[in-house]
Amino acid sequence: MKKLILMPCALCLVIFSISQPDRWQQRVRYTMNVDVNVQTNRFTGKQRLEYWNNSPDTLTRVFYHLYWNAFQPNSMMDNRSRRQGTIVLRQGRNGNDIVDWDQRVRDRIQNLKPEECGYQKILSLKMNGRSQKFKIEETILEVELDKPILPRSKVSFDMEFESQVPLQIRRSGRDNPTTKVRYSMSQWYPKMCEYDYEGWHPTPYVAREFYGVWGDFDVTISIDKSYILAATGYLQNPNQVGYGYESKGTTVNRPTGAKLTWHFIAPNVHDFVWAADPEFVHVSRKLKDSLIVHVFYKPTNATAQQWEALLDMAQKALPFIEKTFGTYPYKQYSFIHGGDGGMEYPMATLIMGPGAAIHEWMHSWYYGLLGTNESMYPWMDEGFTQYAEARVTAFLNNSAAFPYQDEYGGYYNVARSGKEEPLSTHADHYNTNFAYGSAAYSKGAVFMEQLGYVVGAQVRDKILLEYYRLWRYKHPNAQDFINVAEKVSNMKLDWYKEFWISSTKTIDYAIDSLWEENGKTNIRIKDIGLIPMPVDLQLTFKDSTKELHYVPLDLMYGAKPSEDSIPRKVYEPWHWTSATYTVQTTRKLTDIVVAEIDPSQRMADINRKDNRLELKW
Ligand SMILES: [Zn+2]
């Protein structure tokens, strides 16, 4: 017989103290002036970029993103999308092939006419007043510097550029046929690539995921007077602009002339978005002293009531969100009708309809504040956001049902499909959009809920807040998250990262057998899968009482605290190399009516059928 240890619940009172991580990061300050011609859909721009090289490295070249060059026939994005269209995922109900392409992109780029393409042309580029040599490789601008940027020094780049707004294909662009929104202006300016401890990240724009340098934006946009703008940041001339931005009781006096100039500033963000339409309806509400939420919409593909209900949603959700995920620190947030689905930006989102609002808002945490390199860790961006969305939605609906059913379902689906790739895959390198989506969104969300199974839900919630406190305004990676989780939980979790993130191995535990011996009942649990996990085994007896038998995993070097009031026995750790483990109860075998591994269903067991055994006597 194995020795039983009763673990006191006071284990949850682990005291931790973690200091701020010390990692250098680059810094930018953009000052941009753009002048938009709404007839030609082109604009000219001047950009001053102050760039702080806080690294210990000497930089001999720099890179910028020129995202809109992707919206031209035969671009890398076009080629990639059309190749995805040749990958058959499965047969549809009517016998047609279901292919792997993004329905929004498909082969549309190939069919763009010259006036519908996007482009970003660099007219001139200077560093500290001296002209610089540069070359453009489609969506990446590479600048050979005439003098290197020394460690811990600052330079200024001055650029003149000209852009044409593409017809809306993916995320940004003009004249989306469904929303009828004229301008969705994301990825719209030449944007410095990030340089970090891994070097430069000049990732060609082929599909998805972004990474930017932390800094401040000062953006001035001149556009036809009839247009109403929504943007990242704080409008500096609200009483001159009006359109719902003006202070109460102000008479708006717009300057004469055909155009109106909008001036926004945005502190401590890593991107800047804006949108414009002459028919935007603008409503807003103060949610707390330091925060106004705005909604900009056209009643085209959703009603005015549906859009304006977002203000009530935001008001109800904000206290719960801040308590669970951390404070929203900016003074404004805007839900903006635009784009082609839902896409997150600092202090704003472009959404096609109100249904995408909660997910995109939650990106203010996992993207906006915790600025992970999404190409490398898309699951920390999309997965954590998906998790937060499900949790906030359950709160809003006052639902007691398990909120992550869809996320677990999506994960099981890809895990059984044979197309799964590890979460450590670069976002652009997944073989299929299907595998990327299931991994980044579903398996990434499961990572977080399943972490609650491993360390205990309350401990996981402390991890969320500590992760936010330590890593906001920075670029956390997977190991940074694990480090926080280990310190808060006082457990080793490297194995969880290795198995769940770096492999496609799966979890499968089963109830093997039950037998009575010497007045005790033995329950043998079997590990069939390739990912070891701690095991919660719950016994339900004829008299409706329950017992929880908890077997920690040896690799954890710890045990989770009790999560509820069910009497719990804590066992010696399960050595991960062992195929079976036997627990015991003093109750008779014929008293047991149900034996179930993980009744909470948070452990993503690929075959749950053998987790539960109902006994009929
Ligand atoms: Zn998302």
XYZ file of C-alpha atoms and ligand atoms in Angstrom:
618
model
C 0.000 0.000 0.000
C 1.192 3.473 -0.822
C 1.550 6.016 1.893
C -1.155 8.645 1.818
C -0.294 12.215 2.632
C -2.968 14.701 3.529
C -1.911 18.034 2.155
C -3.106 21.115 4.033
C -4.945 23.689 1.976
C -2.634 26.367 3.360
C -0.315 25.472 0.507
C -2.074 28.115 -1.522
C -0.566 30.766 0.711
C 2.793 30.651 -1.016
C 4.415 34.043 -0.720
C 6.180 35.177 -3.843
C 8.084 38.203 -4.882
C 9.268 38.698 -8.424
C 11.214 41.693 -9.569
C 10.842 43.521 -12.875
C 12.606 41.681 -15.694
C 15.668 43.463 -16.942
C 15.734 43.362 -20.734
C 16.577 46.213 -23.058
C 14.165 47.222 -25.779
C 14.290 49.752 -28.586
C 12.154 52.879 -28.503
C 10.533 54.993 -31.219
C 8.773 58.313 -31.535
C 6.838 58.826 -34.766
C 5.680 62.231 -35.929
C 3.639 61.851 -39.107
C 1.706 64.215 -41.342
C -0.450 62.758 -44.057
C -2.565 64.398 -46.700
C -5.328 62.218 -48.152
C -6.989 62.538 -51.527
C -10.335 60.743 -51.247
C -10.844 60.824 -55.041
C -7.628 58.994 -55.977
C -7.390 57.059 -52.672
C -3.776 58.101 -52.380
C -1.966 60.068 -49.746
C 1.396 61.645 -49.252
C 3.147 61.401 -45.923
C 6.034 62.879 -44.025
C 7.446 60.840 -41.202
C 10.006 61.810 -38.614
C 11.116 58.794 -36.649
C 13.283 59.252 -33.604
C 14.915 55.923 -32.864
C 16.611 54.963 -29.627
C 19.035 52.082 -29.952
C 18.939 50.798 -26.382
C 20.696 47.595 -27.371
C 24.342 46.820 -26.665
C 24.784 46.355 -30.436
C 26.031 48.585 -33.263
C 23.437 48.700 -36.047
C 24.711 49.045 -39.610
C 21.300 48.768 -41.235
C 17.649 49.104 -40.327
C 14.449 47.615 -41.751
C 10.925 48.952 -42.188
C 7.662 47.179 -42.978
C 5.821 48.332 -46.112
C 2.760 46.176 -45.632
C 0.600 47.532 -48.438
C 2.990 46.327 -51.119
C 1.459 42.913 -50.405
C -1.713 43.994 -52.206
C -0.363 43.616 -55.725
C -0.794 40.672 -58.120
C 1.909 38.018 -57.670
C 2.987 39.360 -54.298
C 4.153 36.857 -51.710
C 0.777 37.146 -49.981
C -1.008 36.516 -53.286
C 1.200 33.521 -54.114
C 0.837 32.051 -50.686
C -2.917 32.437 -50.665
C -3.343 30.801 -54.050
C -1.159 27.890 -52.959
C -3.361 27.414 -49.887
C -6.228 27.130 -52.356
C -4.671 23.943 -53.738
C -4.524 22.194 -50.360
C -7.616 20.028 -49.859
C -8.579 19.737 -46.195
C -11.598 17.499 -46.646
C -14.696 16.895 -48.720
C -17.659 19.158 -48.120
C -21.222 17.864 -47.681
C -21.965 18.332 -51.379
C -18.806 16.466 -52.384
C -16.828 19.624 -53.172
C -13.264 19.961 -51.951
C -12.854 22.202 -48.925
C -9.538 23.935 -49.559
C -7.303 25.668 -47.094
C -7.564 29.268 -48.075
C -8.498 32.315 -46.129
C -11.915 33.128 -47.559
C -11.133 36.830 -47.340
C -8.026 36.638 -49.507
C -8.515 33.637 -51.823
C -7.343 34.716 -55.296
C -8.583 38.286 -54.975
C -5.160 39.962 -54.984
C -4.375 38.559 -58.409
C -7.447 40.282 -59.808
C -6.725 43.767 -58.481
C -6.682 46.483 -61.139
C -3.860 49.052 -60.952
C -6.065 51.605 -59.201
C -7.182 48.939 -56.682
C -3.690 47.806 -55.673
C -1.961 49.031 -52.569
C 1.506 50.493 -52.509
C 3.938 52.356 -50.332
C 6.599 54.278 -52.242
C 9.533 55.810 -50.450
C 10.362 59.161 -52.009
C 13.267 60.078 -49.741
C 14.927 58.877 -46.565
C 17.462 60.666 -44.404
C 19.180 59.793 -41.148
C 20.291 62.762 -39.087
C 19.841 64.907 -42.201
C 21.924 62.714 -44.527
C 20.324 60.798 -47.433
C 20.439 57.039 -47.006
C 20.652 54.209 -49.549
C 17.782 51.783 -49.411
C 16.226 48.940 -51.334
C 12.715 47.549 -51.258
C 12.025 43.834 -51.216
C 8.242 44.000 -51.608
C 6.970 44.477 -48.028
C 10.374 45.105 -46.451
C 12.487 48.242 -46.838
C 16.160 47.690 -46.087
C 18.326 50.701 -45.333
C 22.146 50.505 -45.565
C 23.223 53.197 -43.124
C 26.093 55.484 -44.075
C 27.128 55.586 -40.430
C 26.303 52.919 -37.863
C 23.945 53.562 -34.964
C 26.017 53.049 -31.870
C 24.821 51.196 -28.777
C 22.661 53.290 -26.473
C 22.367 56.200 -28.882
C 19.565 57.966 -30.705
C 19.114 58.954 -34.364
C 16.362 60.647 -36.377
C 15.004 59.400 -39.684
C 13.072 61.694 -42.012
C 11.038 60.028 -44.711
C 8.714 61.170 -47.438
C 6.374 58.565 -48.815
C 3.399 58.125 -51.048
C 0.752 55.445 -50.673
C -2.254 54.113 -52.468
C -4.954 52.556 -50.315
C -5.696 49.037 -51.607
C -9.188 47.809 -52.178
C -10.034 46.094 -48.894
C -8.724 42.501 -49.096
C -7.250 41.704 -45.721
C -7.414 43.886 -42.606
C -6.736 47.261 -44.198
C -8.045 48.957 -47.305
C -10.920 50.866 -48.760
C -14.515 50.237 -49.725
C -15.267 46.904 -48.153
C -18.352 45.671 -50.057
C -20.037 44.346 -46.888
C -19.453 47.102 -44.378
C -19.371 49.929 -46.964
C -16.748 51.613 -44.769
C -14.543 53.796 -46.939
C -11.165 53.603 -45.182
C -9.776 50.950 -42.809
C -6.275 52.302 -42.296
C -4.135 49.690 -40.596
C -0.530 48.794 -41.462
C -0.711 52.066 -43.388
C 2.653 53.746 -42.732
C 6.300 52.674 -43.136
C 6.897 51.032 -39.768
C 10.290 50.280 -38.240
C 10.831 46.553 -37.700
C 11.646 45.456 -34.189
C 15.221 44.714 -33.204
C 15.501 42.696 -30.014
C 17.697 40.115 -28.295
C 17.087 37.855 -31.296
C 18.178 40.531 -33.791
C 16.083 42.110 -36.542
C 12.586 40.839 -37.362
C 12.066 41.843 -41.018
C 9.191 39.402 -41.508
C 7.711 39.655 -45.018
C 3.956 40.241 -44.895
C 2.388 37.092 -46.315
C -0.597 36.493 -44.097
C -0.656 37.354 -40.459
C 0.847 38.473 -37.169
C 2.669 41.624 -36.184
C 5.432 42.905 -33.962
C 6.317 46.514 -33.311
C 8.616 48.807 -31.387
C 7.246 50.453 -28.258
C 6.963 54.217 -28.503
C 4.905 57.359 -28.958
C 2.901 58.504 -31.962
C 1.973 62.021 -33.056
C -0.178 61.786 -36.185
C -1.797 64.582 -38.178
C -4.223 63.635 -40.938
C -5.675 66.083 -43.464
C -8.705 64.731 -45.267
C -11.899 65.858 -46.944
C -13.957 67.773 -44.394
C -16.948 65.451 -44.589
C -14.998 62.463 -43.223
C -15.288 61.332 -39.614
C -12.170 59.719 -38.183
C -11.561 57.128 -35.498
C -8.032 56.298 -34.397
C -5.554 55.024 -31.861
C -4.798 57.776 -29.379
C -6.217 61.015 -28.113
C -7.607 63.676 -30.420
C -5.834 66.961 -29.739
C -8.236 69.315 -31.497
C -11.703 67.973 -30.592
C -13.423 71.325 -30.463
C -12.168 72.224 -33.913
C -13.177 68.859 -35.357
C -16.524 68.206 -33.653
C -18.301 65.079 -34.895
C -19.025 63.989 -31.352
C -15.515 64.621 -30.038
C -16.167 68.178 -28.877
C -16.676 69.078 -25.237
C -20.311 69.402 -24.215
C -21.796 72.777 -25.091
C -18.987 73.751 -27.465
C -19.820 75.432 -30.760
C -17.617 73.785 -33.331
C -15.898 76.197 -35.687
C -14.216 74.245 -38.421
C -11.609 76.144 -40.407
C -12.532 77.130 -43.950
C -11.297 75.030 -46.867
C -12.143 71.638 -48.310
C -10.094 69.664 -45.805
C -10.015 69.213 -42.090
C -6.895 68.318 -40.113
C -7.123 65.757 -37.312
C -4.339 65.569 -34.748
C -3.889 62.482 -32.565
C -1.255 61.509 -30.038
C -0.768 58.032 -28.598
C 1.720 57.397 -25.817
C 3.439 54.085 -25.181
C 1.961 51.903 -27.906
C 3.472 49.823 -30.694
C 1.194 50.652 -33.632
C -1.331 53.216 -34.807
C -4.598 52.596 -36.703
C -7.246 54.903 -38.073
C -10.432 54.661 -40.073
C -12.540 57.231 -41.906
C -15.988 57.452 -43.382
C -18.366 60.374 -44.012
C -21.289 58.380 -42.594
C -19.802 57.099 -39.368
C -22.150 57.386 -36.401
C -20.090 58.213 -33.326
C -21.283 57.434 -29.798
C -19.215 57.316 -26.652
C -19.446 56.804 -22.914
C -17.239 57.517 -19.957
C -16.635 54.166 -18.227
C -14.425 55.467 -15.462
C -12.736 58.767 -14.734
C -9.791 57.939 -16.932
C -11.509 56.076 -19.766
C -13.916 56.945 -22.573
C -15.106 54.175 -24.879
C -16.132 55.124 -28.407
C -18.153 53.267 -31.021
C -18.011 54.295 -34.701
C -20.366 52.480 -37.028
C -22.482 52.519 -40.155
C -25.814 50.702 -39.874
C -25.003 48.537 -42.891
C -24.432 44.929 -41.858
C -25.530 45.322 -38.214
C -28.159 47.572 -36.679
C -27.576 50.772 -34.731
C -28.962 49.065 -31.618
C -26.487 46.206 -31.942
C -23.599 48.625 -32.278
C -24.643 50.904 -29.456
C -25.181 47.928 -27.142
C -21.378 47.692 -27.122
C -21.321 50.622 -24.705
C -23.465 48.699 -22.205
C -21.348 45.580 -22.720
C -18.143 47.517 -22.096
C -19.537 49.166 -18.992
C -20.654 45.869 -17.511
C -17.504 43.957 -18.428
C -14.765 46.427 -17.545
C -14.628 45.872 -13.753
C -14.507 42.102 -14.232
C -11.875 42.390 -16.973
C -9.622 44.664 -14.927
C -9.918 42.498 -11.831
C -9.054 39.368 -13.806
C -6.538 40.543 -16.394
C -5.179 43.864 -15.110
C -6.008 47.558 -15.416
C -6.700 49.156 -18.783
C -4.249 52.057 -18.605
C -5.115 54.244 -21.614
C -7.666 57.040 -21.641
C -9.665 55.832 -24.615
C -10.718 52.750 -26.533
C -12.581 52.683 -29.852
C -14.713 49.949 -31.423
C -14.506 50.881 -35.093
C -16.607 49.448 -37.892
C -14.121 48.395 -40.567
C -11.652 45.782 -41.670
C -12.865 42.327 -42.623
C -13.582 40.396 -39.429
C -11.922 41.623 -36.299
C -8.428 42.945 -35.888
C -6.740 44.434 -32.878
C -4.754 47.658 -32.646
C -3.610 49.735 -29.697
C -6.577 51.536 -28.102
C -8.825 50.413 -30.961
C -10.171 47.601 -33.054
C -11.523 47.319 -36.573
C -14.503 44.982 -36.486
C -16.912 43.990 -39.201
C -19.687 43.537 -36.668
C -20.341 43.839 -32.924
C -19.914 40.076 -32.417
C -16.140 40.382 -32.654
C -15.943 43.139 -30.037
C -15.060 41.212 -26.871
C -12.304 39.191 -28.483
C -10.701 42.262 -30.015
C -11.017 44.313 -26.854
C -9.252 41.571 -24.902
C -6.364 41.965 -27.313
C -5.727 45.250 -25.494
C -4.125 42.971 -22.920
C -2.671 40.165 -25.063
C -1.122 42.227 -27.853
C -1.788 45.820 -26.796
C -0.011 45.724 -23.421
C 1.745 42.362 -23.483
C 3.422 42.955 -26.827
C 4.562 39.446 -27.651
C 6.285 38.800 -30.948
C 3.181 37.296 -32.510
C 5.029 35.638 -35.360
C 7.010 33.556 -32.895
C 4.300 33.096 -30.259
C 0.904 33.507 -31.960
C -0.701 31.371 -29.222
C 0.310 33.905 -26.531
C -1.523 36.552 -28.530
C -4.538 34.743 -30.003
C -4.788 31.881 -27.520
C -4.659 34.039 -24.413
C -7.130 36.447 -26.023
C -9.462 33.607 -26.938
C -9.271 32.389 -23.358
C -10.046 35.871 -22.032
C -12.904 36.303 -24.491
C -14.533 33.042 -23.372
C -14.153 34.004 -19.736
C -15.553 37.518 -20.182
C -18.423 36.208 -22.314
C -19.342 33.688 -19.598
C -19.302 36.514 -17.066
C -21.550 38.707 -19.228
C -23.985 35.855 -19.839
C -23.897 34.874 -16.186
C -23.302 31.350 -17.435
C -22.175 28.514 -15.199
C -21.425 26.208 -18.153
C -17.807 25.345 -18.979
C -16.814 28.383 -21.096
C -14.019 26.774 -23.111
C -15.960 23.991 -24.848
C -15.283 25.440 -28.305
C -11.583 25.880 -27.624
C -11.158 22.298 -26.409
C -13.283 21.091 -29.340
C -11.090 22.989 -31.804
C -7.978 21.504 -30.277
C -9.338 17.920 -30.322
C -10.355 18.435 -33.922
C -6.859 19.366 -35.113
C -5.161 16.836 -32.829
C -7.170 14.043 -34.458
C -6.836 15.405 -37.997
C -3.221 14.442 -38.544
C -2.515 18.060 -39.561
C -1.494 19.401 -36.178
C 1.831 21.274 -35.886
C 3.525 22.327 -32.650
C 2.595 25.663 -31.067
C 6.237 26.650 -31.376
C 5.821 26.935 -35.162
C 6.358 30.408 -36.643
C 2.924 31.839 -37.486
C 3.714 32.137 -41.205
C 5.263 28.688 -41.418
C 2.268 26.507 -40.585
C 1.513 24.211 -43.514
C -2.181 25.054 -43.395
C -4.340 27.922 -42.203
C -6.385 25.239 -40.472
C -3.437 24.060 -38.363
C -2.434 27.644 -37.563
C -5.925 28.658 -36.446
C -6.524 25.573 -34.339
C -3.114 25.889 -32.716
C -2.903 29.620 -32.092
C -6.528 30.119 -31.019
C -7.796 26.817 -29.630
C -4.701 25.063 -28.308
C -3.374 28.393 -27.022
C -6.587 28.965 -25.048
C -6.498 25.393 -23.749
C -2.933 26.051 -22.560
C -4.294 28.657 -20.141
C -7.342 26.776 -18.863
C -5.367 23.566 -18.546
C -2.694 25.473 -16.613
C -5.479 26.074 -14.075
C -5.917 22.311 -13.851
C -2.189 21.850 -13.215
C -1.531 24.643 -10.705
C -5.085 25.312 -9.481
C -7.477 27.892 -10.896
C -6.822 30.485 -8.205
C -3.075 30.201 -8.651
C -3.477 30.534 -12.430
C -5.426 33.741 -11.816
C -2.575 35.099 -9.731
C -0.221 34.185 -12.566
C -2.344 36.193 -15.021
C -2.110 39.328 -12.896
C 1.577 38.885 -12.131
C 2.344 38.315 -15.821
C 0.509 41.547 -16.611
C 2.296 43.489 -13.866
C 5.761 42.340 -14.872
C 5.510 42.313 -18.652
C 3.113 45.092 -19.767
C 4.738 47.524 -22.211
C 7.293 44.834 -23.030
C 7.766 41.840 -25.327
C 7.274 38.695 -23.213
C 8.116 35.340 -24.781
C 6.965 31.838 -23.835
C 9.764 31.303 -21.343
C 8.965 34.620 -19.651
C 5.408 33.446 -19.070
C 6.587 30.092 -17.747
C 9.031 31.837 -15.405
C 6.209 33.888 -13.907
C 3.991 30.815 -13.639
C 6.734 28.835 -11.895
C 7.447 31.555 -9.369
C 3.806 32.229 -8.533
C 2.865 28.544 -8.303
C 6.126 27.401 -6.720
C 6.118 24.515 -9.189
C 8.315 23.490 -12.097
C 6.427 23.907 -15.362
C 9.158 23.525 -17.982
C 7.736 20.088 -18.836
C 4.347 21.687 -19.583
C 5.980 24.043 -22.059
C 8.013 21.262 -23.660
C 5.110 18.870 -24.124
C 2.266 21.292 -24.819
C 4.081 23.964 -26.831
C 6.976 22.203 -28.496
C 5.323 18.921 -29.446
C 2.081 17.521 -30.841
C 1.995 14.697 -28.329
C -1.401 14.173 -26.689
C -2.819 13.382 -23.263
C -4.753 10.188 -22.623
C -5.442 8.779 -19.191
C -7.878 5.961 -18.471
C -9.411 4.089 -15.573
C -7.881 0.651 -15.869
C -9.417 -1.484 -13.129
C -10.949 -1.532 -9.646
C -10.675 -4.291 -7.054
C -11.151 -4.885 -3.361
C -8.330 -6.188 -1.182
C -7.875 -6.293 2.587
C -10.987 -4.173 3.138
C -9.872 -1.411 0.768
C -10.745 -0.608 -2.820
C -7.950 -0.082 -5.325
C -8.433 2.004 -8.465
C -5.710 1.636 -11.055
C -5.202 4.549 -13.479
C -3.429 4.008 -16.773
C -1.385 6.536 -18.774
C -1.915 5.738 -22.444
C -0.895 9.121 -23.898
C 2.485 10.716 -24.437
C 2.055 13.851 -22.317
C 2.248 13.183 -18.584
C -0.104 15.152 -16.347
C -1.120 15.296 -12.705
C -4.322 13.329 -12.114
C -7.512 14.261 -10.297
C -9.609 11.143 -9.758
C -13.046 11.708 -8.296
C -15.080 8.918 -6.714
C -18.826 9.316 -6.231
C -20.513 6.952 -3.784
C -24.018 5.580 -3.458
C -24.779 8.017 -0.670
C -23.806 10.923 -3.030
C -20.635 11.751 -1.099
C -17.444 12.248 -3.082
C -13.717 11.805 -2.632
C -10.952 13.369 -4.695
C -7.723 11.447 -5.135
C -4.981 13.729 -6.382
C -1.724 12.394 -7.828
C 0.781 15.167 -8.617
C 3.288 14.639 -11.406
C 6.883 14.189 -10.287
C 8.123 16.833 -12.779
C 6.072 19.523 -10.990
C 8.026 19.322 -7.732
C 4.884 20.547 -6.033
C 1.184 19.984 -5.655
C -1.784 22.200 -6.402
C -3.882 23.433 -3.515
C -7.312 21.985 -2.981
C -9.778 23.696 -5.321
C -13.085 22.860 -3.676
C -14.636 21.401 -0.559
C -14.543 17.744 -1.639
C -12.319 15.737 0.761
C -9.021 15.182 -0.988
C -6.172 12.704 -0.605
C -2.833 13.748 -2.013
C -0.494 10.968 -3.098
C 3.212 10.649 -3.706
C 4.039 11.986 -7.186
C 3.514 9.813 -10.258
C 6.838 9.150 -11.967
C 6.166 10.201 -15.536
C 7.824 7.060 -16.895
C 5.334 4.766 -15.129
C 2.384 3.446 -17.117
C 0.040 2.951 -14.158
C -0.697 4.290 -10.688
C -3.037 2.835 -8.097
C -5.015 4.877 -5.581
C -7.057 3.515 -2.695
C -10.209 4.280 -0.787
C -11.424 2.777 2.485
C -14.915 2.572 0.988
C -16.259 -0.709 -0.400
C -16.096 -1.294 -4.123
C -19.859 -1.716 -4.230
C -20.253 1.748 -2.687
C -18.712 3.390 -5.746
C -21.115 4.501 -8.467
C -18.816 6.712 -10.555
C -15.038 6.899 -10.890
C -13.897 9.784 -13.072
C -10.545 11.262 -14.040
C -10.702 15.078 -14.130
C -14.446 15.714 -13.830
C -13.658 19.406 -14.437
C -12.703 18.453 -18.028
C -9.881 20.980 -17.999
C -7.267 18.360 -18.825
C -7.331 18.039 -22.618
C -7.567 14.274 -22.679
C -7.831 13.171 -26.292
C -10.084 10.240 -25.404
C -12.417 11.102 -22.558
C -14.543 7.976 -22.960
C -12.207 5.906 -20.793
C -11.949 8.622 -18.123
C -15.312 7.885 -16.599
C -16.620 4.602 -15.328
C -20.175 4.206 -14.104
C -20.712 1.190 -11.890
C -24.103 -0.462 -11.560
C -24.625 -2.798 -8.633
Zn -7.464 37.726 -32.085
